[in-house]
Amino acid sequence: MSYEKGQLDVEWTPIEQEAARATKVLHPTETLPVPAQRRVVAVANQKGGVGKTTSTVNIAAALALRGLKVLVIDLDPQGNASTALGVDHHSNTPSVYEVLLGEISIADAAAVSTQSDNLVCIPATIDLAGSEIELVSMAARETRLKEALSTEALDHLQADYVFIDCPPSLGLLTVNALVAAQEVLIPIQCEYYALEGLGQLLNNIELVKAHLNPSLRVSTILLTMYDGRTKLADQVTSEVRGHFGDLVLRTVIPRSVKVSEAPGYGQTVLAYDPGSRGAMSYLDAAREMAVRGANGETG
């Protein structure tokens, strides 16, 4: 990268390039389009370690930094999304657990993230770990989250996007997310066994669609942990694109130490290292999702 300064053609160093990218992320000049209608997206994959929570919080943060109102619902008892968004989730904190039990509204549990004033999170506490057992005996157990996410409740929070971070399982919490959502985003890592178990998830989505939520659809596939040094990553990418076609985002998330480190500091990678390749990739993925949503291209 170079620019003319007087009569000289000055080359930018890698550090200067990264600083310029960071400035672009933290002080954006662009705004992303508001979706044609509010998008409620369940981020699901019962396979652990595929970048599900990481993708949820970073795409949400990228959309929020570009002017959109975003709500993240942490439905994973581990509470990693809450941690990454800088939201308190110790025991006795108003959380999604009380929302599912019908004790409080989503407005009562919502907390503004440290990443952006446009980003709100409903945290998960350790109490959520036993909720699946408690929900079994409740009436309308599969629709508890859907009832909480009423149009009026989401209008109150002025949410353009709602992301539901599902646990790495196909239990009752994930079913609640699928019933409440309109769309499913599936992160798939570019590694061996990437598609293992995916058939079961797709079958469950079809079951929920047939019996509980006819409007549900898989709208987005996101390839994560891409390592361009390996042939395997390219093979997996080609296989996924060949199978899912236009559902796969053009943007691919690279394997990145910075992306892995960020949650340990209670941050998204966009806050932790905004000039990194990982941050720029999630920003590109969010932009692609926003443009698709504005154009009505959501599955």
PDB file of C-alpha atoms in Angstrom:
ATOM      1  CA  MET A   1       0.000   0.000   0.000  1.00  0.00           C
ATOM      2  CA  SER A   2       1.402   3.398  -0.920  1.00  0.00           C
ATOM      3  CA  TYR A   3       0.421   7.028  -1.301  1.00  0.00           C
ATOM      4  CA  GLU A   4       2.011  10.106  -2.789  1.00  0.00           C
ATOM      5  CA  LYS A   5       3.501  12.574  -0.339  1.00  0.00           C
ATOM      6  CA  GLY A   6       4.920  15.495  -2.240  1.00  0.00           C
ATOM      7  CA  GLN A   7       6.976  13.944  -5.036  1.00  0.00           C
ATOM      8  CA  LEU A   8       7.678  10.740  -3.098  1.00  0.00           C
ATOM      9  CA  ASP A   9       5.860   7.436  -3.270  1.00  0.00           C
ATOM     10  CA  VAL A  10       5.879   6.322   0.372  1.00  0.00           C
ATOM     11  CA  GLU A  11       5.356   2.684   1.317  1.00  0.00           C
ATOM     12  CA  TRP A  12       3.263   1.912   4.405  1.00  0.00           C
ATOM     13  CA  THR A  13       4.762  -0.476   6.906  1.00  0.00           C
ATOM     14  CA  PRO A  14       2.658  -3.439   8.151  1.00  0.00           C
ATOM     15  CA  ILE A  15       2.184  -1.645  11.498  1.00  0.00           C
ATOM     16  CA  GLU A  16       0.917   1.483   9.727  1.00  0.00           C
ATOM     17  CA  GLN A  17      -1.441  -0.616   7.631  1.00  0.00           C
ATOM     18  CA  GLU A  18      -2.846  -2.321  10.719  1.00  0.00           C
ATOM     19  CA  ALA A  19      -3.248   1.030  12.481  1.00  0.00           C
ATOM     20  CA  ALA A  20      -5.164   2.374   9.477  1.00  0.00           C
ATOM     21  CA  ARG A  21      -7.454  -0.676   9.532  1.00  0.00           C
ATOM     22  CA  ALA A  22      -8.022  -0.263  13.276  1.00  0.00           C
ATOM     23  CA  THR A  23      -8.971   3.383  12.803  1.00  0.00           C
ATOM     24  CA  LYS A  24     -11.422   2.374  10.088  1.00  0.00           C
ATOM     25  CA  VAL A  25     -13.061  -0.174  12.420  1.00  0.00           C
ATOM     26  CA  LEU A  26     -13.236   2.045  15.514  1.00  0.00           C
ATOM     27  CA  HIS A  27     -14.158   5.256  13.701  1.00  0.00           C
ATOM     28  CA  PRO A  28     -16.313   4.098  10.785  1.00  0.00           C
ATOM     29  CA  THR A  29     -17.535   6.400   8.056  1.00  0.00           C
ATOM     30  CA  GLU A  30     -20.029   3.880   6.697  1.00  0.00           C
ATOM     31  CA  THR A  31     -23.340   2.699   8.081  1.00  0.00           C
ATOM     32  CA  LEU A  32     -24.892  -0.621   7.165  1.00  0.00           C
ATOM     33  CA  PRO A  33     -28.430  -0.862   5.773  1.00  0.00           C
ATOM     34  CA  VAL A  34     -31.311  -1.631   8.108  1.00  0.00           C
ATOM     35  CA  PRO A  35     -32.897  -5.000   7.227  1.00  0.00           C
ATOM     36  CA  ALA A  36     -36.207  -4.998   5.372  1.00  0.00           C
ATOM     37  CA  GLN A  37     -37.673  -6.505   8.540  1.00  0.00           C
ATOM     38  CA  ARG A  38     -36.210  -7.418  11.923  1.00  0.00           C
ATOM     39  CA  ARG A  39     -34.013 -10.523  11.680  1.00  0.00           C
ATOM     40  CA  VAL A  40     -34.030 -13.101  14.474  1.00  0.00           C
ATOM     41  CA  VAL A  41     -31.118 -15.478  13.911  1.00  0.00           C
ATOM     42  CA  ALA A  42     -30.287 -18.645  15.839  1.00  0.00           C
ATOM     43  CA  VAL A  43     -26.556 -19.435  15.642  1.00  0.00           C
ATOM     44  CA  ALA A  44     -26.413 -23.195  15.953  1.00  0.00           C
ATOM     45  CA  ASN A  45     -24.103 -26.168  15.533  1.00  0.00           C
ATOM     46  CA  GLN A  46     -24.144 -29.027  18.014  1.00  0.00           C
ATOM     47  CA  LYS A  47     -20.465 -29.654  17.276  1.00  0.00           C
ATOM     48  CA  GLY A  48     -18.341 -27.759  19.795  1.00  0.00           C
ATOM     49  CA  GLY A  49     -15.342 -25.611  18.932  1.00  0.00           C
ATOM     50  CA  VAL A  50     -16.542 -24.408  15.532  1.00  0.00           C
ATOM     51  CA  GLY A  51     -16.506 -20.693  16.349  1.00  0.00           C
ATOM     52  CA  LYS A  52     -20.220 -20.426  17.113  1.00  0.00           C
ATOM     53  CA  THR A  53     -20.076 -18.042  20.070  1.00  0.00           C
ATOM     54  CA  THR A  54     -17.100 -16.184  18.592  1.00  0.00           C
ATOM     55  CA  SER A  55     -19.020 -15.607  15.364  1.00  0.00           C
ATOM     56  CA  THR A  56     -22.156 -14.543  17.232  1.00  0.00           C
ATOM     57  CA  VAL A  57     -20.497 -11.833  19.308  1.00  0.00           C
ATOM     58  CA  ASN A  58     -18.199 -10.513  16.602  1.00  0.00           C
ATOM     59  CA  ILE A  59     -20.845 -10.244  13.891  1.00  0.00           C
ATOM     60  CA  ALA A  60     -23.189  -8.644  16.425  1.00  0.00           C
ATOM     61  CA  ALA A  61     -20.487  -6.153  17.467  1.00  0.00           C
ATOM     62  CA  ALA A  62     -19.631  -5.358  13.842  1.00  0.00           C
ATOM     63  CA  LEU A  63     -23.275  -4.590  13.017  1.00  0.00           C
ATOM     64  CA  ALA A  64     -23.599  -2.454  16.169  1.00  0.00           C
ATOM     65  CA  LEU A  65     -20.442  -0.486  15.369  1.00  0.00           C
ATOM     66  CA  ARG A  66     -21.955   0.305  11.979  1.00  0.00           C
ATOM     67  CA  GLY A  67     -25.102   1.837  13.438  1.00  0.00           C
ATOM     68  CA  LEU A  68     -27.541  -1.056  13.758  1.00  0.00           C
ATOM     69  CA  LYS A  69     -29.346  -1.996  16.976  1.00  0.00           C
ATOM     70  CA  VAL A  70     -28.422  -5.559  17.980  1.00  0.00           C
ATOM     71  CA  LEU A  71     -29.653  -7.880  20.730  1.00  0.00           C
ATOM     72  CA  VAL A  72     -27.635 -10.984  21.656  1.00  0.00           C
ATOM     73  CA  ILE A  73     -29.314 -13.706  23.706  1.00  0.00           C
ATOM     74  CA  ASP A  74     -26.809 -15.968  25.424  1.00  0.00           C
ATOM     75  CA  LEU A  75     -28.532 -19.350  25.568  1.00  0.00           C
ATOM     76  CA  ASP A  76     -25.386 -21.315  26.414  1.00  0.00           C
ATOM     77  CA  PRO A  77     -24.985 -22.128  30.150  1.00  0.00           C
ATOM     78  CA  GLN A  78     -21.229 -21.533  29.811  1.00  0.00           C
ATOM     79  CA  GLY A  79     -21.993 -17.826  29.349  1.00  0.00           C
ATOM     80  CA  ASN A  80     -19.122 -17.224  26.924  1.00  0.00           C
ATOM     81  CA  ALA A  81     -21.066 -14.733  24.813  1.00  0.00           C
ATOM     82  CA  SER A  82     -21.852 -12.720  27.949  1.00  0.00           C
ATOM     83  CA  THR A  83     -18.153 -12.696  28.856  1.00  0.00           C
ATOM     84  CA  ALA A  84     -17.044 -11.580  25.390  1.00  0.00           C
ATOM     85  CA  LEU A  85     -19.567  -8.738  25.399  1.00  0.00           C
ATOM     86  CA  GLY A  86     -18.448  -7.502  28.811  1.00  0.00           C
ATOM     87  CA  VAL A  87     -21.804  -8.221  30.459  1.00  0.00           C
ATOM     88  CA  ASP A  88     -22.024  -9.359  34.077  1.00  0.00           C
ATOM     89  CA  HIS A  89     -23.360 -12.906  34.392  1.00  0.00           C
ATOM     90  CA  HIS A  90     -22.646 -14.030  37.942  1.00  0.00           C
ATOM     91  CA  SER A  91     -25.315 -15.920  39.868  1.00  0.00           C
ATOM     92  CA  ASN A  92     -28.361 -13.799  40.823  1.00  0.00           C
ATOM     93  CA  THR A  93     -27.901 -11.534  37.792  1.00  0.00           C
ATOM     94  CA  PRO A  94     -31.176 -11.123  35.845  1.00  0.00           C
ATOM     95  CA  SER A  95     -30.671 -13.520  32.961  1.00  0.00           C
ATOM     96  CA  VAL A  96     -32.203 -15.606  30.204  1.00  0.00           C
ATOM     97  CA  TYR A  97     -32.948 -18.295  32.804  1.00  0.00           C
ATOM     98  CA  GLU A  98     -35.582 -16.116  34.501  1.00  0.00           C
ATOM     99  CA  VAL A  99     -36.859 -15.069  31.066  1.00  0.00           C
ATOM    100  CA  LEU A 100     -37.483 -18.711  30.114  1.00  0.00           C
ATOM    101  CA  LEU A 101     -39.308 -19.329  33.375  1.00  0.00           C
ATOM    102  CA  GLY A 102     -41.513 -16.315  32.686  1.00  0.00           C
ATOM    103  CA  GLU A 103     -40.399 -14.496  35.831  1.00  0.00           C
ATOM    104  CA  ILE A 104     -39.024 -11.387  34.075  1.00  0.00           C
ATOM    105  CA  SER A 105     -39.200  -9.773  30.629  1.00  0.00           C
ATOM    106  CA  ILE A 106     -36.293  -9.511  28.193  1.00  0.00           C
ATOM    107  CA  ALA A 107     -36.134  -5.777  28.962  1.00  0.00           C
ATOM    108  CA  ASP A 108     -35.538  -6.587  32.638  1.00  0.00           C
ATOM    109  CA  ALA A 109     -32.633  -8.893  31.767  1.00  0.00           C
ATOM    110  CA  ALA A 110     -31.057  -6.826  28.986  1.00  0.00           C
ATOM    111  CA  ALA A 111     -27.693  -5.218  29.693  1.00  0.00           C
ATOM    112  CA  VAL A 112     -25.775  -2.831  27.421  1.00  0.00           C
ATOM    113  CA  SER A 113     -22.478  -4.288  26.198  1.00  0.00           C
ATOM    114  CA  THR A 114     -19.179  -2.540  26.833  1.00  0.00           C
ATOM    115  CA  GLN A 115     -18.462  -2.925  23.097  1.00  0.00           C
ATOM    116  CA  SER A 116     -21.150  -0.512  21.844  1.00  0.00           C
ATOM    117  CA  ASP A 117     -24.197   1.373  23.057  1.00  0.00           C
ATOM    118  CA  ASN A 118     -26.065  -0.214  20.130  1.00  0.00           C
ATOM    119  CA  LEU A 119     -25.343  -3.708  21.440  1.00  0.00           C
ATOM    120  CA  VAL A 120     -27.477  -5.273  24.184  1.00  0.00           C
ATOM    121  CA  CYS A 121     -27.062  -8.732  25.704  1.00  0.00           C
ATOM    122  CA  ILE A 122     -29.336 -10.977  27.744  1.00  0.00           C
ATOM    123  CA  PRO A 123     -26.750 -12.937  29.738  1.00  0.00           C
ATOM    124  CA  ALA A 124     -26.624 -16.588  30.737  1.00  0.00           C
ATOM    125  CA  THR A 125     -25.821 -17.561  34.321  1.00  0.00           C
ATOM    126  CA  ILE A 126     -24.921 -20.922  35.799  1.00  0.00           C
ATOM    127  CA  ASP A 127     -28.612 -21.357  36.681  1.00  0.00           C
ATOM    128  CA  LEU A 128     -29.280 -22.054  33.002  1.00  0.00           C
ATOM    129  CA  ALA A 129     -27.424 -25.387  33.286  1.00  0.00           C
ATOM    130  CA  GLY A 130     -30.395 -27.036  34.980  1.00  0.00           C
ATOM    131  CA  SER A 131     -33.088 -25.294  32.979  1.00  0.00           C
ATOM    132  CA  GLU A 132     -33.608 -28.095  30.451  1.00  0.00           C
ATOM    133  CA  ILE A 133     -34.726 -30.406  33.255  1.00  0.00           C
ATOM    134  CA  GLU A 134     -37.055 -27.738  34.656  1.00  0.00           C
ATOM    135  CA  LEU A 135     -38.516 -26.947  31.240  1.00  0.00           C
ATOM    136  CA  VAL A 136     -39.499 -30.562  30.604  1.00  0.00           C
ATOM    137  CA  SER A 137     -42.467 -30.371  32.970  1.00  0.00           C
ATOM    138  CA  MET A 138     -43.637 -26.932  31.826  1.00  0.00           C
ATOM    139  CA  ALA A 139     -46.487 -26.176  29.473  1.00  0.00           C
ATOM    140  CA  ALA A 140     -45.441 -25.041  25.983  1.00  0.00           C
ATOM    141  CA  ARG A 141     -41.831 -25.840  26.887  1.00  0.00           C
ATOM    142  CA  GLU A 142     -40.584 -25.422  23.305  1.00  0.00           C
ATOM    143  CA  THR A 143     -42.050 -21.942  22.884  1.00  0.00           C
ATOM    144  CA  ARG A 144     -40.926 -20.222  26.106  1.00  0.00           C
ATOM    145  CA  LEU A 145     -38.308 -18.088  24.370  1.00  0.00           C
ATOM    146  CA  LYS A 146     -40.605 -17.254  21.455  1.00  0.00           C
ATOM    147  CA  GLU A 147     -43.239 -15.952  23.872  1.00  0.00           C
ATOM    148  CA  ALA A 148     -40.629 -13.763  25.573  1.00  0.00           C
ATOM    149  CA  LEU A 149     -39.432 -12.370  22.226  1.00  0.00           C
ATOM    150  CA  SER A 150     -42.756 -10.834  21.320  1.00  0.00           C
ATOM    151  CA  THR A 151     -42.925  -8.072  18.731  1.00  0.00           C
ATOM    152  CA  GLU A 152     -43.744  -5.574  21.485  1.00  0.00           C
ATOM    153  CA  ALA A 153     -40.755  -6.639  23.608  1.00  0.00           C
ATOM    154  CA  LEU A 154     -38.331  -6.390  20.685  1.00  0.00           C
ATOM    155  CA  ASP A 155     -39.822  -3.065  19.585  1.00  0.00           C
ATOM    156  CA  HIS A 156     -39.127  -1.757  23.083  1.00  0.00           C
ATOM    157  CA  LEU A 157     -35.436  -2.638  22.650  1.00  0.00           C
ATOM    158  CA  GLN A 158     -35.506  -1.267  19.079  1.00  0.00           C
ATOM    159  CA  ALA A 159     -33.612  -4.293  17.821  1.00  0.00           C
ATOM    160  CA  ASP A 160     -32.796  -4.571  14.111  1.00  0.00           C
ATOM    161  CA  TYR A 161     -31.027  -7.908  14.662  1.00  0.00           C
ATOM    162  CA  VAL A 162     -31.473 -10.572  17.322  1.00  0.00           C
ATOM    163  CA  PHE A 163     -28.792 -13.265  17.588  1.00  0.00           C
ATOM    164  CA  ILE A 164     -29.425 -16.322  19.770  1.00  0.00           C
ATOM    165  CA  ASP A 165     -26.218 -18.114  20.745  1.00  0.00           C
ATOM    166  CA  CYS A 166     -27.205 -21.772  21.131  1.00  0.00           C
ATOM    167  CA  PRO A 167     -25.432 -24.347  23.309  1.00  0.00           C
ATOM    168  CA  PRO A 168     -23.401 -27.074  21.528  1.00  0.00           C
ATOM    169  CA  SER A 169     -26.236 -29.605  21.721  1.00  0.00           C
ATOM    170  CA  LEU A 170     -29.627 -30.320  20.195  1.00  0.00           C
ATOM    171  CA  GLY A 171     -31.537 -30.188  23.494  1.00  0.00           C
ATOM    172  CA  LEU A 172     -34.507 -28.157  24.639  1.00  0.00           C
ATOM    173  CA  LEU A 173     -32.597 -24.867  24.787  1.00  0.00           C
ATOM    174  CA  THR A 174     -31.604 -25.166  21.135  1.00  0.00           C
ATOM    175  CA  VAL A 175     -35.173 -26.139  20.216  1.00  0.00           C
ATOM    176  CA  ASN A 176     -36.408 -22.994  21.980  1.00  0.00           C
ATOM    177  CA  ALA A 177     -33.971 -20.943  19.903  1.00  0.00           C
ATOM    178  CA  LEU A 178     -35.096 -22.578  16.654  1.00  0.00           C
ATOM    179  CA  VAL A 179     -38.752 -22.002  17.483  1.00  0.00           C
ATOM    180  CA  ALA A 180     -38.128 -18.336  18.335  1.00  0.00           C
ATOM    181  CA  ALA A 181     -35.939 -17.593  15.295  1.00  0.00           C
ATOM    182  CA  GLN A 182     -36.716 -16.906  11.662  1.00  0.00           C
ATOM    183  CA  GLU A 183     -33.276 -17.885  10.423  1.00  0.00           C
ATOM    184  CA  VAL A 184     -30.418 -20.188  11.307  1.00  0.00           C
ATOM    185  CA  LEU A 185     -26.753 -19.269  10.888  1.00  0.00           C
ATOM    186  CA  ILE A 186     -24.492 -22.335  10.918  1.00  0.00           C
ATOM    187  CA  PRO A 187     -20.748 -21.827  11.474  1.00  0.00           C
ATOM    188  CA  ILE A 188     -18.674 -24.628   9.928  1.00  0.00           C
ATOM    189  CA  GLN A 189     -14.972 -24.945  10.604  1.00  0.00           C
ATOM    190  CA  CYS A 190     -12.630 -25.621   7.687  1.00  0.00           C
ATOM    191  CA  GLU A 191     -11.245 -28.793   9.207  1.00  0.00           C
ATOM    192  CA  TYR A 192     -11.582 -32.551   8.997  1.00  0.00           C
ATOM    193  CA  TYR A 193     -15.018 -33.866  10.053  1.00  0.00           C
ATOM    194  CA  ALA A 194     -16.433 -30.397   9.375  1.00  0.00           C
ATOM    195  CA  LEU A 195     -19.737 -31.803   8.153  1.00  0.00           C
ATOM    196  CA  GLU A 196     -19.919 -34.526  10.784  1.00  0.00           C
ATOM    197  CA  GLY A 197     -23.212 -34.282  12.659  1.00  0.00           C
ATOM    198  CA  LEU A 198     -24.468 -31.504  10.410  1.00  0.00           C
ATOM    199  CA  GLY A 199     -27.090 -33.819   8.944  1.00  0.00           C
ATOM    200  CA  GLN A 200     -28.609 -34.303  12.376  1.00  0.00           C
ATOM    201  CA  LEU A 201     -28.816 -30.539  12.911  1.00  0.00           C
ATOM    202  CA  LEU A 202     -30.482 -30.057   9.524  1.00  0.00           C
ATOM    203  CA  ASN A 203     -32.955 -32.842  10.321  1.00  0.00           C
ATOM    204  CA  ASN A 204     -33.843 -31.158  13.613  1.00  0.00           C
ATOM    205  CA  ILE A 205     -34.329 -27.859  11.835  1.00  0.00           C
ATOM    206  CA  GLU A 206     -36.723 -29.574   9.433  1.00  0.00           C
ATOM    207  CA  LEU A 207     -38.618 -31.163  12.333  1.00  0.00           C
ATOM    208  CA  VAL A 208     -38.989 -27.805  14.067  1.00  0.00           C
ATOM    209  CA  LYS A 209     -40.083 -26.268  10.775  1.00  0.00           C
ATOM    210  CA  ALA A 210     -42.680 -28.986  10.202  1.00  0.00           C
ATOM    211  CA  HIS A 211     -44.207 -28.968  13.685  1.00  0.00           C
ATOM    212  CA  LEU A 212     -43.404 -25.718  15.498  1.00  0.00           C
ATOM    213  CA  ASN A 213     -42.050 -22.954  13.262  1.00  0.00           C
ATOM    214  CA  PRO A 214     -43.007 -23.108   9.554  1.00  0.00           C
ATOM    215  CA  SER A 215     -41.099 -19.899   8.733  1.00  0.00           C
ATOM    216  CA  LEU A 216     -37.723 -21.221   9.941  1.00  0.00           C
ATOM    217  CA  ARG A 217     -34.976 -21.504   7.333  1.00  0.00           C
ATOM    218  CA  VAL A 218     -31.223 -21.903   7.114  1.00  0.00           C
ATOM    219  CA  SER A 219     -30.197 -18.503   5.754  1.00  0.00           C
ATOM    220  CA  THR A 220     -26.437 -18.370   6.278  1.00  0.00           C
ATOM    221  CA  ILE A 221     -23.426 -20.676   6.384  1.00  0.00           C
ATOM    222  CA  LEU A 222     -20.189 -19.150   7.699  1.00  0.00           C
ATOM    223  CA  LEU A 223     -16.841 -20.864   7.153  1.00  0.00           C
ATOM    224  CA  THR A 224     -14.528 -20.402  10.146  1.00  0.00           C
ATOM    225  CA  MET A 225     -10.973 -21.298  11.197  1.00  0.00           C
ATOM    226  CA  TYR A 226      -9.708 -21.192   7.627  1.00  0.00           C
ATOM    227  CA  ASP A 227      -5.994 -21.907   7.267  1.00  0.00           C
ATOM    228  CA  GLY A 228      -4.851 -21.030   3.781  1.00  0.00           C
ATOM    229  CA  ARG A 229      -1.629 -23.002   4.226  1.00  0.00           C
ATOM    230  CA  THR A 230      -3.467 -26.330   4.049  1.00  0.00           C
ATOM    231  CA  LYS A 231      -5.107 -28.108   1.135  1.00  0.00           C
ATOM    232  CA  LEU A 232      -7.687 -29.493   3.553  1.00  0.00           C
ATOM    233  CA  ALA A 233      -9.137 -26.027   4.202  1.00  0.00           C
ATOM    234  CA  ASP A 234      -9.650 -25.492   0.474  1.00  0.00           C
ATOM    235  CA  GLN A 235     -11.199 -28.940   0.090  1.00  0.00           C
ATOM    236  CA  VAL A 236     -13.672 -28.344   2.912  1.00  0.00           C
ATOM    237  CA  THR A 237     -14.489 -24.888   1.544  1.00  0.00           C
ATOM    238  CA  SER A 238     -15.193 -26.301  -1.915  1.00  0.00           C
ATOM    239  CA  GLU A 239     -17.312 -29.115  -0.491  1.00  0.00           C
ATOM    240  CA  VAL A 240     -19.420 -26.782   1.658  1.00  0.00           C
ATOM    241  CA  ARG A 241     -19.901 -24.282  -1.178  1.00  0.00           C
ATOM    242  CA  GLY A 242     -20.802 -27.090  -3.552  1.00  0.00           C
ATOM    243  CA  HIS A 243     -23.417 -28.453  -1.134  1.00  0.00           C
ATOM    244  CA  PHE A 244     -24.973 -25.219   0.199  1.00  0.00           C
ATOM    245  CA  GLY A 245     -24.404 -22.830  -2.723  1.00  0.00           C
ATOM    246  CA  ASP A 246     -25.376 -19.203  -2.151  1.00  0.00           C
ATOM    247  CA  LEU A 247     -26.189 -19.796   1.521  1.00  0.00           C
ATOM    248  CA  VAL A 248     -22.421 -19.701   2.182  1.00  0.00           C
ATOM    249  CA  LEU A 249     -21.023 -16.232   2.789  1.00  0.00           C
ATOM    250  CA  ARG A 250     -18.199 -15.228   0.455  1.00  0.00           C
ATOM    251  CA  THR A 251     -16.260 -14.045   3.502  1.00  0.00           C
ATOM    252  CA  VAL A 252     -14.220 -16.726   5.259  1.00  0.00           C
ATOM    253  CA  ILE A 253     -12.989 -16.298   8.847  1.00  0.00           C
ATOM    254  CA  PRO A 254      -9.275 -17.138   9.156  1.00  0.00           C
ATOM    255  CA  ARG A 255      -7.730 -19.068  12.008  1.00  0.00           C
ATOM    256  CA  SER A 256      -6.418 -16.316  14.267  1.00  0.00           C
ATOM    257  CA  VAL A 257      -4.698 -16.140  17.637  1.00  0.00           C
ATOM    258  CA  LYS A 258      -6.226 -12.699  18.218  1.00  0.00           C
ATOM    259  CA  VAL A 259      -9.753 -14.043  17.740  1.00  0.00           C
ATOM    260  CA  SER A 260      -9.040 -16.767  20.317  1.00  0.00           C
ATOM    261  CA  GLU A 261      -7.436 -14.383  22.813  1.00  0.00           C
ATOM    262  CA  ALA A 262     -10.130 -11.694  22.817  1.00  0.00           C
ATOM    263  CA  PRO A 263     -12.754 -13.435  25.047  1.00  0.00           C
ATOM    264  CA  GLY A 264     -10.139 -13.851  27.770  1.00  0.00           C
ATOM    265  CA  TYR A 265     -10.097 -10.066  28.053  1.00  0.00           C
ATOM    266  CA  GLY A 266     -13.894  -9.772  28.042  1.00  0.00           C
ATOM    267  CA  GLN A 267     -13.875  -8.357  24.522  1.00  0.00           C
ATOM    268  CA  THR A 268     -14.739  -9.100  20.931  1.00  0.00           C
ATOM    269  CA  VAL A 269     -11.825  -9.184  18.509  1.00  0.00           C
ATOM    270  CA  LEU A 270     -13.075  -5.883  17.064  1.00  0.00           C
ATOM    271  CA  ALA A 271     -12.332  -4.231  20.404  1.00  0.00           C
ATOM    272  CA  TYR A 272      -9.287  -6.329  21.323  1.00  0.00           C
ATOM    273  CA  ASP A 273      -7.365  -5.952  18.054  1.00  0.00           C
ATOM    274  CA  PRO A 274      -9.469  -3.994  15.541  1.00  0.00           C
ATOM    275  CA  GLY A 275      -6.753  -3.956  12.893  1.00  0.00           C
ATOM    276  CA  SER A 276      -6.276  -7.739  12.815  1.00  0.00           C
ATOM    277  CA  ARG A 277      -7.281 -10.031   9.970  1.00  0.00           C
ATOM    278  CA  GLY A 278      -9.863 -11.673  12.199  1.00  0.00           C
ATOM    279  CA  ALA A 279     -11.547  -8.348  13.009  1.00  0.00           C
ATOM    280  CA  MET A 280     -11.647  -7.291   9.370  1.00  0.00           C
ATOM    281  CA  SER A 281     -13.053 -10.667   8.329  1.00  0.00           C
ATOM    282  CA  TYR A 282     -15.913 -10.487  10.829  1.00  0.00           C
ATOM    283  CA  LEU A 283     -16.611  -6.923   9.720  1.00  0.00           C
ATOM    284  CA  ASP A 284     -16.817  -8.144   6.106  1.00  0.00           C
ATOM    285  CA  ALA A 285     -19.097 -11.026   7.129  1.00  0.00           C
ATOM    286  CA  ALA A 286     -21.410  -8.633   8.983  1.00  0.00           C
ATOM    287  CA  ARG A 287     -21.486  -6.282   5.998  1.00  0.00           C
ATOM    288  CA  GLU A 288     -22.373  -9.193   3.709  1.00  0.00           C
ATOM    289  CA  MET A 289     -25.177 -10.307   6.034  1.00  0.00           C
ATOM    290  CA  ALA A 290     -26.532  -6.757   6.274  1.00  0.00           C
ATOM    291  CA  VAL A 291     -26.565  -6.259   2.509  1.00  0.00           C
ATOM    292  CA  ARG A 292     -28.298  -9.609   2.016  1.00  0.00           C
ATOM    293  CA  GLY A 293     -30.874  -8.684   4.650  1.00  0.00           C
ATOM    294  CA  ALA A 294     -31.559  -5.287   3.110  1.00  0.00           C
ATOM    295  CA  ASN A 295     -32.025  -6.917  -0.301  1.00  0.00           C
ATOM    296  CA  GLY A 296     -34.239  -9.676   1.083  1.00  0.00           C
ATOM    297  CA  GLU A 297     -31.681 -12.367   0.193  1.00  0.00           C
ATOM    298  CA  THR A 298     -31.955 -14.447   3.364  1.00  0.00           C
ATOM    299  CA  GLY A 299     -32.341 -18.031   2.247  1.00  0.00           C
TER     300      GLY A 299
END
